[in-house]
Coordinates of C-alpha atoms and ligand atoms in Angstrom, one line a residue:
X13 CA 138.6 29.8 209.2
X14 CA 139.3 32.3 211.8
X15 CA 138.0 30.0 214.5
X16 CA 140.2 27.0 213.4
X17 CA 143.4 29.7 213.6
X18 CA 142.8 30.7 217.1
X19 CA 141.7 27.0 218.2
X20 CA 144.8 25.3 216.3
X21 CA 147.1 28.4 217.7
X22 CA 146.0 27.8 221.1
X23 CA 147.3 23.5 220.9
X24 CA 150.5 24.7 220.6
X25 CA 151.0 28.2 222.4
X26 CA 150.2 29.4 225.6
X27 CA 148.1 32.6 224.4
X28 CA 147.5 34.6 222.0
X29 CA 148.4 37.8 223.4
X30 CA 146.8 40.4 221.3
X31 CA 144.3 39.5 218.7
X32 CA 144.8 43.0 216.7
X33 CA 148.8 41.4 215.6
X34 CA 147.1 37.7 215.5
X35 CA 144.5 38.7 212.7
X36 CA 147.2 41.1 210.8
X37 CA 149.8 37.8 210.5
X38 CA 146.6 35.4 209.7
X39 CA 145.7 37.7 207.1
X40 CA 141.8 38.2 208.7
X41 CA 140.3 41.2 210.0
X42 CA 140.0 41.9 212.9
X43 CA 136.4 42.5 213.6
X44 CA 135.9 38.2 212.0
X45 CA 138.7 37.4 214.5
X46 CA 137.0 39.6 217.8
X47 CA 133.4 38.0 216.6
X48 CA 134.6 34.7 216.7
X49 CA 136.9 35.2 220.0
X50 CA 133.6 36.2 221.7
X51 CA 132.2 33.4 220.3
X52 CA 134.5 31.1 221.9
X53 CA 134.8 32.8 224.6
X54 CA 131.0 32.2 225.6
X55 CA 131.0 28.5 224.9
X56 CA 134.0 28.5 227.7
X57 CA 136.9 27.5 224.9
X58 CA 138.5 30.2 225.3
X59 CA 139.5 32.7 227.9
X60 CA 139.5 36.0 226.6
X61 CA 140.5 39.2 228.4
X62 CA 139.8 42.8 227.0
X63 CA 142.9 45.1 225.7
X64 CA 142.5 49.0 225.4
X65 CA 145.0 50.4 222.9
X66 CA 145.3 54.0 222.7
X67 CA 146.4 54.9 219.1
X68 CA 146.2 58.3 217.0
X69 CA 144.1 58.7 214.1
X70 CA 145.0 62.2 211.6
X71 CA 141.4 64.3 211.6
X72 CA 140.1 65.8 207.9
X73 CA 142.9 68.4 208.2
X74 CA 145.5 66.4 209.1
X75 CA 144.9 63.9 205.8
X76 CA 145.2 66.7 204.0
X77 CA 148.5 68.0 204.9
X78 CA 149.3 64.2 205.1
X79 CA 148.6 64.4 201.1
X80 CA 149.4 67.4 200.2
X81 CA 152.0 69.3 202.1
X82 CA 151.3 71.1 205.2
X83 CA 150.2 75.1 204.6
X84 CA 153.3 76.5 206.0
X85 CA 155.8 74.6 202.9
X86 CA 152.7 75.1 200.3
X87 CA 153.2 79.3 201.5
X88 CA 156.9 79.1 201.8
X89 CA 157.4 78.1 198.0
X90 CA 155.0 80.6 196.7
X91 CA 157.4 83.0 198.0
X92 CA 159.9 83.8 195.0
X93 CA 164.0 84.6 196.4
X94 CA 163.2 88.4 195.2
X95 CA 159.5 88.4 197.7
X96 CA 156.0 89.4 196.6
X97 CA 153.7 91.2 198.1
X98 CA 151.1 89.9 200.6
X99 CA 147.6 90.3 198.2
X100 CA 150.2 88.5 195.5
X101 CA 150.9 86.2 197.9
X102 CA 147.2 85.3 198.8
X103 CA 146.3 85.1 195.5
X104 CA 149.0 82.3 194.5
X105 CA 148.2 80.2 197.5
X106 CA 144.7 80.1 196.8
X107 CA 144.9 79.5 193.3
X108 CA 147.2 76.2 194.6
X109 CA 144.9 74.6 196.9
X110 CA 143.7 71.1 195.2
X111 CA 139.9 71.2 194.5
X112 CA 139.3 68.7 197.6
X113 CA 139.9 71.1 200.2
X114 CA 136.3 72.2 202.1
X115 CA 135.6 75.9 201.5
X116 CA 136.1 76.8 205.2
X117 CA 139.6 75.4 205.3
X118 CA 140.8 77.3 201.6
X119 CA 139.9 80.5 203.4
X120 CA 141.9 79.5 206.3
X121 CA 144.9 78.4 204.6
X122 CA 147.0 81.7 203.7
X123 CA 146.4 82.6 207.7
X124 CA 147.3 78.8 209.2
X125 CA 150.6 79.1 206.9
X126 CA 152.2 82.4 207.4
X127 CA 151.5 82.4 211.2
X128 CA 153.4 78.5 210.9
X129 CA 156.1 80.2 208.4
X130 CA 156.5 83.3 210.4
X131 CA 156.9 80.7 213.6
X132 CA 159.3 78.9 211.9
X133 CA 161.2 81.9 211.0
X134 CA 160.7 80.9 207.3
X135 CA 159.3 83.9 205.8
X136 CA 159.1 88.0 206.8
X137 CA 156.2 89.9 206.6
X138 CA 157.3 93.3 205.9
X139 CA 155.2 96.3 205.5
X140 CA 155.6 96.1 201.5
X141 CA 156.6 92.7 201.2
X142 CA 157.0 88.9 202.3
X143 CA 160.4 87.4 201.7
X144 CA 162.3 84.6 202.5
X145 CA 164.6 84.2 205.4
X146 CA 165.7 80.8 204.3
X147 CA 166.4 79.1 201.1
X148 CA 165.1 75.5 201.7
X149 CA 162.8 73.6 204.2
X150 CA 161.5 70.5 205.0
X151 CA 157.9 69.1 205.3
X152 CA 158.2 67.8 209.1
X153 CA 154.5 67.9 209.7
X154 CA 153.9 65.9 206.8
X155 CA 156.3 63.6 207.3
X156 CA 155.2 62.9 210.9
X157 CA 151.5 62.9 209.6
X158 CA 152.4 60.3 207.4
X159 CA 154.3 58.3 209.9
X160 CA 151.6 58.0 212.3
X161 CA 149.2 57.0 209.1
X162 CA 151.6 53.7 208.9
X163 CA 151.1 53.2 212.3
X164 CA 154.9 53.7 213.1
X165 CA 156.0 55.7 216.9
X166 CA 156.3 59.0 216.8
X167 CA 158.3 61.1 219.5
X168 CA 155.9 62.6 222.6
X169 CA 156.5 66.2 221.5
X170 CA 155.9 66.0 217.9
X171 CA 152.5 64.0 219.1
X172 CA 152.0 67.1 221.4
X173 CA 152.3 69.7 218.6
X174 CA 149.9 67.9 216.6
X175 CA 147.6 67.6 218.9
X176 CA 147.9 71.2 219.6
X177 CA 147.2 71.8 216.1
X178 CA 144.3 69.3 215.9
X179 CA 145.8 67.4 213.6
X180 CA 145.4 64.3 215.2
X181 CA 143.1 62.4 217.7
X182 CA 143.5 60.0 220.0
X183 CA 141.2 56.6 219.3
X184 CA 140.5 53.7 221.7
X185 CA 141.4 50.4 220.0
X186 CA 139.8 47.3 221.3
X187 CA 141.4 43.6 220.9
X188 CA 141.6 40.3 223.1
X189 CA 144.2 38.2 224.5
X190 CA 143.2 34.7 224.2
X191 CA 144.1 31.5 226.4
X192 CA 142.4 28.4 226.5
X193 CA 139.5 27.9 228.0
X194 CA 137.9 25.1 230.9
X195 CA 136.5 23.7 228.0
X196 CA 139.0 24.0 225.4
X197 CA 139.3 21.4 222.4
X198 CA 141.5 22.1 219.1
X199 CA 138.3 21.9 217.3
X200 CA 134.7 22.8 218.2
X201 CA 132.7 19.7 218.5
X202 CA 128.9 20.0 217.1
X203 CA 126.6 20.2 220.3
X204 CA 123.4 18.5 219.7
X205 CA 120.1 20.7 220.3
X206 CA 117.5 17.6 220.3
X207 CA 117.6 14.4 221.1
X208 CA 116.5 12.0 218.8
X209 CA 114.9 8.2 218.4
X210 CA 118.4 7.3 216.5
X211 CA 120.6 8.8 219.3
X212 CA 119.1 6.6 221.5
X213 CA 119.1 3.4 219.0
X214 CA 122.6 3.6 218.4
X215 CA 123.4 4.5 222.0
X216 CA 125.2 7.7 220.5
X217 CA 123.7 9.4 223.5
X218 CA 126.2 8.4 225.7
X219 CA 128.8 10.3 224.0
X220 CA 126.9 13.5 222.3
X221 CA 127.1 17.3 223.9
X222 CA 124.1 18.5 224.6
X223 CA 123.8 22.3 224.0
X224 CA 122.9 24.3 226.7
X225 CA 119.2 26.1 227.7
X226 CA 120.1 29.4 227.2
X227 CA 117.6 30.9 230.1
X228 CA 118.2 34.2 229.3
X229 CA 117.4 34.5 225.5
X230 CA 114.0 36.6 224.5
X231 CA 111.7 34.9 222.9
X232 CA 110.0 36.4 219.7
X233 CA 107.8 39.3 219.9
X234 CA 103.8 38.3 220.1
X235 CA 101.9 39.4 217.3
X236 CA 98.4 39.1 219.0
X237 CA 97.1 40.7 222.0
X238 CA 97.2 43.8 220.6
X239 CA 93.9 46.9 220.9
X240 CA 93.3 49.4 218.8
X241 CA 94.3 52.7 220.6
X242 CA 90.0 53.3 219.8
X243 CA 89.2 50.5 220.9
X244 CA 91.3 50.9 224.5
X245 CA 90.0 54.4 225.4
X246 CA 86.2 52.9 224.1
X247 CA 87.2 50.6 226.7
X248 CA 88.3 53.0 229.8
X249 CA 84.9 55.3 228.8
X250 CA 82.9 52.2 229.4
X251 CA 84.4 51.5 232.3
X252 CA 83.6 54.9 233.8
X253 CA 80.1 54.7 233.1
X254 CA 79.7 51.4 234.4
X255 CA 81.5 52.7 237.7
X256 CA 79.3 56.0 237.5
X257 CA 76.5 53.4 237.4
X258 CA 75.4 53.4 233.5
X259 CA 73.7 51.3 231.4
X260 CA 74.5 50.6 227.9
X261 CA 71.5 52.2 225.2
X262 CA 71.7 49.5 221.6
X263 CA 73.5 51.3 219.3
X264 CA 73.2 49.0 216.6
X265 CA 71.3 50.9 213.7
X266 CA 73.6 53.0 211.7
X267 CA 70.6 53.8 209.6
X268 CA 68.0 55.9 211.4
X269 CA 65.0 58.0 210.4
X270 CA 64.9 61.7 210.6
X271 CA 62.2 61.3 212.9
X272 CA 64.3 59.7 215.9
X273 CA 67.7 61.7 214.4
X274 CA 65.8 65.4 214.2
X275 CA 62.0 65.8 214.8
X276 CA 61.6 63.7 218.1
X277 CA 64.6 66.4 219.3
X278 CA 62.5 69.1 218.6
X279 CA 65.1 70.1 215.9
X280 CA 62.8 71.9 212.7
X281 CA 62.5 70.7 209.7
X282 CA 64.5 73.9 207.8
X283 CA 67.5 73.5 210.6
X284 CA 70.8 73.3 207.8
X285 CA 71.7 70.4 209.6
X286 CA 69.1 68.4 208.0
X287 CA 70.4 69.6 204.8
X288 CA 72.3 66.9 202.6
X289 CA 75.1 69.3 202.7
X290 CA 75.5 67.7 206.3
X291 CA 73.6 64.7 206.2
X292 CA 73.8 61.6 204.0
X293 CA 70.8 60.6 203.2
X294 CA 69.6 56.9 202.0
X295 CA 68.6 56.2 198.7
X296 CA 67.3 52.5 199.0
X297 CA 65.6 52.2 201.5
X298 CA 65.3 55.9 201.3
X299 CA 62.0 56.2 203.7
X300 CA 61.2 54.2 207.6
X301 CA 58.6 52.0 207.5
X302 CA 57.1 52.3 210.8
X303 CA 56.9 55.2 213.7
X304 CA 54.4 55.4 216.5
X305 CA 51.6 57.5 215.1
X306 CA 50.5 58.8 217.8
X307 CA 53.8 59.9 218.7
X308 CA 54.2 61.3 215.9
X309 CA 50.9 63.7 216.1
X310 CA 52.1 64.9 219.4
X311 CA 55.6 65.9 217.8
X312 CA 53.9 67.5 214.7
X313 CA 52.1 69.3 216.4
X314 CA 54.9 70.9 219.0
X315 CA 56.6 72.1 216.2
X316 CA 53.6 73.5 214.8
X317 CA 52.1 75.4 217.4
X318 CA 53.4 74.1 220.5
X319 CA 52.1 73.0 223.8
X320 CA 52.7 72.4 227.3
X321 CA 53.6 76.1 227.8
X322 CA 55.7 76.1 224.6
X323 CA 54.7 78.5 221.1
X324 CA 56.3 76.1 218.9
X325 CA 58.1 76.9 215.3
X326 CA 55.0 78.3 213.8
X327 CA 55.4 76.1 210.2
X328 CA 54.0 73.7 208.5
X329 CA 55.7 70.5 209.4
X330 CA 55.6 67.2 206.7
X331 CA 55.3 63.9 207.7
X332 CA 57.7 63.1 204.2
X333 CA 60.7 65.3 205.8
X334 CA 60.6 63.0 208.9
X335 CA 60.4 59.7 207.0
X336 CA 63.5 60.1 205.2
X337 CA 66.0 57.3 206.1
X338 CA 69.8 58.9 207.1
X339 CA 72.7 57.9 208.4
X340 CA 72.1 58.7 212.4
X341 CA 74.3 62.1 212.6
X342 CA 74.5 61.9 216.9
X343 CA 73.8 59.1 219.2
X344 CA 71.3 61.7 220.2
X345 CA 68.9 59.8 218.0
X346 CA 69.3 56.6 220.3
X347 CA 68.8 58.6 223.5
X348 CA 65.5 60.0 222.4
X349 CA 64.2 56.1 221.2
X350 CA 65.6 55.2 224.6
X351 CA 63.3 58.0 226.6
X352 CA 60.7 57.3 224.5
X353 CA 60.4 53.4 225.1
X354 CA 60.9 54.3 229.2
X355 CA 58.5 57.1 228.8
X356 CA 55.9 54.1 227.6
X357 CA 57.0 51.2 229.7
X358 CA 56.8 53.8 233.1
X359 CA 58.8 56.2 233.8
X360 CA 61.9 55.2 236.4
X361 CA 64.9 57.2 236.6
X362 CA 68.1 56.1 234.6
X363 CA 71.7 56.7 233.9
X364 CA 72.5 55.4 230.2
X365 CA 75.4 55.8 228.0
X366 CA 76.2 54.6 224.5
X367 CA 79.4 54.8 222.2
X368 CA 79.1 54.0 218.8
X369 CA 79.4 55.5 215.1
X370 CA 77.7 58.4 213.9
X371 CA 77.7 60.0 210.2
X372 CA 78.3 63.7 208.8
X373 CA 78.9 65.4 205.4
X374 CA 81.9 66.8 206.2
X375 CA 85.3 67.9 204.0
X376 CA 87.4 65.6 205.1
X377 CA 91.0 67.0 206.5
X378 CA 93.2 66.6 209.3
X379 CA 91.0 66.8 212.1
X380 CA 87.6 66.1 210.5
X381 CA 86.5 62.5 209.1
X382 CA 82.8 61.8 207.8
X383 CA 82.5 59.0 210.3
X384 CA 83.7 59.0 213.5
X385 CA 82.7 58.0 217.4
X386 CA 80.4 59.8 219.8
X387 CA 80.0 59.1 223.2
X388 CA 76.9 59.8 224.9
X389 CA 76.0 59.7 228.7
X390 CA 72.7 61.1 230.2
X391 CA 70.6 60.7 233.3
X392 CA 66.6 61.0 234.1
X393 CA 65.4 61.8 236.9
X394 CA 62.9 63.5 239.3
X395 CA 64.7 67.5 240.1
X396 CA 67.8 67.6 238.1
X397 CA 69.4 70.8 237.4
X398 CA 72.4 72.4 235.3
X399 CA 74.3 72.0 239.0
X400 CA 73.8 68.0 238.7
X401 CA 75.2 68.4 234.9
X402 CA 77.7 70.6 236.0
X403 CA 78.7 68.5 238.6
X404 CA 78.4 65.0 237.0
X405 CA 80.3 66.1 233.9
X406 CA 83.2 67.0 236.7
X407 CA 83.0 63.4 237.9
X408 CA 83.3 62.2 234.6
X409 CA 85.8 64.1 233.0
X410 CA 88.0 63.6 236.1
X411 CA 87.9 60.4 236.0
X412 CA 89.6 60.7 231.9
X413 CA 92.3 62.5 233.7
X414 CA 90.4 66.1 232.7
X415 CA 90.0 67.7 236.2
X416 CA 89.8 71.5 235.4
X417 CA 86.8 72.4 233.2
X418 CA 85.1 75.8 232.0
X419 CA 81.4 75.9 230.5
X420 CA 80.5 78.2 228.0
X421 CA 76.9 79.1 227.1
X422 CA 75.9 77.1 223.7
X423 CA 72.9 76.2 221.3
X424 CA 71.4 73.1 220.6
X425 CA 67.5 73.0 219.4
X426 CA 66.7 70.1 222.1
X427 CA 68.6 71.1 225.3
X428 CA 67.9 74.8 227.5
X429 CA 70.5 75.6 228.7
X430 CA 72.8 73.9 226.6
X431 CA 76.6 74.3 227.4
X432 CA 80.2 73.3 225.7
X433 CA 82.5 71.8 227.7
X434 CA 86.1 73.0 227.5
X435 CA 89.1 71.8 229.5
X436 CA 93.0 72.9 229.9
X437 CA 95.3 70.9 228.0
X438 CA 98.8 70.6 229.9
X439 CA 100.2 69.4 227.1
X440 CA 99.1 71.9 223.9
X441 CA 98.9 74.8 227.4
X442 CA 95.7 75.7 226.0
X443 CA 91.4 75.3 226.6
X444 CA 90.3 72.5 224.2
X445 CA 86.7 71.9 223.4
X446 CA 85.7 68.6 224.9
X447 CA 82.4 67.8 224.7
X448 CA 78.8 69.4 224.4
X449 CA 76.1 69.1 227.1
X450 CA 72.9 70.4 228.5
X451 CA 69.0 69.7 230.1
X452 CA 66.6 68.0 227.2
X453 CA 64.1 70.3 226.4
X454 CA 60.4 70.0 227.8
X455 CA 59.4 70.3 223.9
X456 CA 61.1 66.9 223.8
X457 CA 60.4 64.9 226.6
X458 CA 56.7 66.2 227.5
X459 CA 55.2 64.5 223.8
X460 CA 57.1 61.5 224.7
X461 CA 55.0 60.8 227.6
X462 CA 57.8 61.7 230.7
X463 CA 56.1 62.7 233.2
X464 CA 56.2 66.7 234.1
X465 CA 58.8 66.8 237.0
X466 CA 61.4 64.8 235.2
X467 CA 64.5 66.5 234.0
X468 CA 67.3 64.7 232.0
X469 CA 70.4 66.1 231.8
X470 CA 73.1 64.9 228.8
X471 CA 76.1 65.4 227.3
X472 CA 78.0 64.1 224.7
X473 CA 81.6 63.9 222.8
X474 CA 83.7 62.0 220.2
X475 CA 85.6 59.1 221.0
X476 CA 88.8 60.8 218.4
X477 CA 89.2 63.7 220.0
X478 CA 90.6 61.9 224.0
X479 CA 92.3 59.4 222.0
X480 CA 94.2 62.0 219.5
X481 CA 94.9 64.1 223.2
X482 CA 96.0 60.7 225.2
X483 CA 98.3 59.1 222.1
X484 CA 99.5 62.0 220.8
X485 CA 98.1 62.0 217.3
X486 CA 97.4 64.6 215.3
X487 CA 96.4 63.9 212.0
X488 CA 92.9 61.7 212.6
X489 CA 93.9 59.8 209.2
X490 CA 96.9 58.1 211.2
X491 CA 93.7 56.8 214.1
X492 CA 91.3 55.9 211.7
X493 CA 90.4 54.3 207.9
X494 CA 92.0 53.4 205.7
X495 CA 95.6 55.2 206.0
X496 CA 96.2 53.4 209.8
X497 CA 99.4 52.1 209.9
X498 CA 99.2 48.5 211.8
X499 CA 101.7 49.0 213.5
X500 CA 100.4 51.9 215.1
X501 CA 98.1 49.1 217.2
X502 CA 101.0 46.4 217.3
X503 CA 103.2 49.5 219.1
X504 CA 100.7 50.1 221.9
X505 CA 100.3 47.3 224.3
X506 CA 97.3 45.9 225.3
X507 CA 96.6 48.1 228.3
X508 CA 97.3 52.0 228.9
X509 CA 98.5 52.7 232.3
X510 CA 97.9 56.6 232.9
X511 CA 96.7 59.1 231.3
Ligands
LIG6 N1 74.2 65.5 220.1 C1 75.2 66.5 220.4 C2 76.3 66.5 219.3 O1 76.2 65.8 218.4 C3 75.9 66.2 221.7 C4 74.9 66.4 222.9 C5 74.3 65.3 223.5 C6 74.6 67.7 223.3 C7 73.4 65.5 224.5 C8 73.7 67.8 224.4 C9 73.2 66.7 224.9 O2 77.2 67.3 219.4

């Protein structure tokens, strides 16, 4: 409708010279009219050029006193011909004021309309009593508020006093003027958008208007393509390694026996960690099948009473504790089948990693799941030392974009020295634990089979913990299970650049 008016207005009239007046006679609003103007205007119809009114709106205040009477009047009649005094005076005024009024303004009232009435010359203030100096006024500011609400001119000073009084505001209007257009028609004609068997039949192709390729239009957003943020820094980890010269260990037995998860790391069988308060144990098939006896004889009897220079635990240590199936608690448990199986095949140093899924009994909360991803890096080799771990958990870590790192002393029953890894956190200004690290323990690698002068040197960390840090996150509910929002991954493209 609003398009016909400005396209039948147009056959007969040079222009339409301000769109605001054009949609006020036509009886449409203005914003139909401006949409379909631009409309037009695009397709090359019409010709429309911008128009910048300034116009002045009343602010909160000024509707008031446009409704109700400015203060100074409302003050002025309170004032009986024989005066009252000020707290009187107050009181009335208040008691007045319509229920509309903001609390801030009420307060304000009395003070805005004796200041105006005293101005005015209106009203006295004596030291007893406020009186009238004049019998009758007139509402000037409300008249003038009202004008300008009807959109009618109003002299420059008046506009300056209200203004000064911030009773008005100036507002930008925006409207067209409208001439035809290169391509002007009293009506739109219907562009065709295909080109079809029957255009081409009936020959209608000669005649029909072919819309335009718009070049510039976006296409829709992809919904594939898209990583999980665990996935992406699983990625970048792997990539390190690989670069650092890694191999990959299988990590593809969630189910492990407490043999590879605890006893071949020298780790005793009364450790709490092999408690079910910390470990979830299998009920079907709750025992392994199969370990390498002799193995096996070599680790009962470290525990028990040592060897190779070492006194052992001193207990009595139970083939039945060692069977029992579990949930693997560390990739630890792949790195000692993984030194074992070299240890057999003969011995050549190594660099292998894994990241996978690992299990623990925990109370779930905000930064603690009962599943989540470790990453695990170690090398073996002829003369390593804490300087090599030291110094390839630097390379590593630096390459993650964690440069400055501190080592603190720790405890674990299959490394000596054993060390956390801690590094400064720009953003949260603070030392975060990052990892956990040290040289396997000869009780470990000596019943395997290594031979005497090799040293491996490990370390390992979760997978959450760099991607909570790198993304922000920090509830790990919002990373992982069942609470992810997918659009977490659809937000995050498929690569990260930076750290
Ligand atoms: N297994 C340790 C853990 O779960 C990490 C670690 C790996 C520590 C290798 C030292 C050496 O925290």
């Amino acid at each position: 409708m609003a398009e016909e008016a400005v396209l039948g207005y147009l056959e007969n009239n040079e222009e339409i010279s301000d769109s605001g007046n054009f949609a006020e006679v036509k009886g449409i609003s203005h914003d139909e009219l401006v949409n379909v103007i631009k409309s037009l205007n695009g397709f090359r119809l019409v010709d429309a050029q911008d128009i910048k009114r300034e116009k002045w709106v009343l602010t909160n205040e000024g509707e008031l006193y446009a409704k109700y009477g400015s203060p100074e009047v409302q003050l002025f009649l309170a004032v009986p011909p024989e005066g009252i005094t000020r707290e009187e005076l107050q009181k009335i005024v208040a008691s007045r004021l319509p229920d509309d009024i903001e609390e801030k303004l009420k307060s304000s009232m009395f003070k805005i309309g004796s200041t105006q009435a005293i101005k005015n010359k209106w009203i006295e203030m004596g030291k007893l009593k406020v009186s009238r100096k004049v019998q009758h006024v007139e509402d000037r500011v409300k008249e003038l508020l009202v004008q300008i609400q009807a959109g009618e001119a109003v002299g420059s000073e008046d506009i300056d006093a209200l203004k000064r009084r911030k009773l008005i505001t100036p507002q930008t209007w925006k409207g067209y003027s409208v001439k035809k257009g290169p391509k002007y028609a009293p009506k739109r004609k219907k562009v065709a958008t295909d080109l079809t068997r029957e255009n081409l039949q009936r020959g209608e192709w000669k005649e029909l208007e072919f819309k335009e390729y718009n070049f510039l239009a976006k296409g829709q957003p992809t919904e594939g393509g898209c990583l999980h943020p665990l996935l992406k820094v699983r990625r970048q980890i792997k990539m390190i390694f690989l670069q650092m010269g890694f191999e990959e260990m299988p990590t593809n037995n969630f189910v492990e026996s407490s043999f590879w998860n605890f006893d071949a790391l020298f780790q005793p069988q009364q450790h709490p960690a092999r408690d079910s308060h910390d470990t979830f144990f299998l009920k079907e098939p709750a025992t392994t099948r199969r370990l390498p006896e002799d193995y096996v004889a070599r680790v009962k009897k470290i525990h028990e009473s040592g060897g190779y220079g070492s006194r052992g635990y001193g207990y009595d240590w139970k083939r039945e504790e060692s069977d029992k199936n579990l949930l693997r608690t560390h990739t630890t448990a792949v790195s000692s089948r993984m030194l074992y199986a070299l240890a057999q095949g003969g011995f050549a140093p190594k660099r292998y990693y894994s990241i996978d899924r690992v299990f623990r009994n925990e109370a779930v909360d905000r930064t603690h799941l009962a599943e989540f991803h470790q990453i695990e890096g170690l090398i073996c080799d002829r003369g390593l030392t804490l300087g090599h771990l030291i110094g390839v958990l630097e390379d590593f870590f630096s390459r993650l974009g964690m440069s400055e790192l501190k080592f603190k002393p720790a405890y674990n029953p299959y490394t000596e020295p054993s060390m956390e890894i801690f590094s400064y956190h720009e953003g949260l200004q603070k030392w975060v634990e990052v990892g956990n690290s040290g040289m396997f323990r000869p009780e470990m690698l000596l019943p395997m089979g290594l031979p005497q002068d090799v040293q491996v040197i490990a370390w390992g960390l979760s997978l959450e913990r760099p991607t909570m840090i790198l993304y922000g996150i920090d509830n790990i509910r919002d990373l992982f299970g069942h609470k992810v929002d997918l659009s977490l991954i659809k937000r995050n493209p498929i690569c990260r650049i930076g750290l």
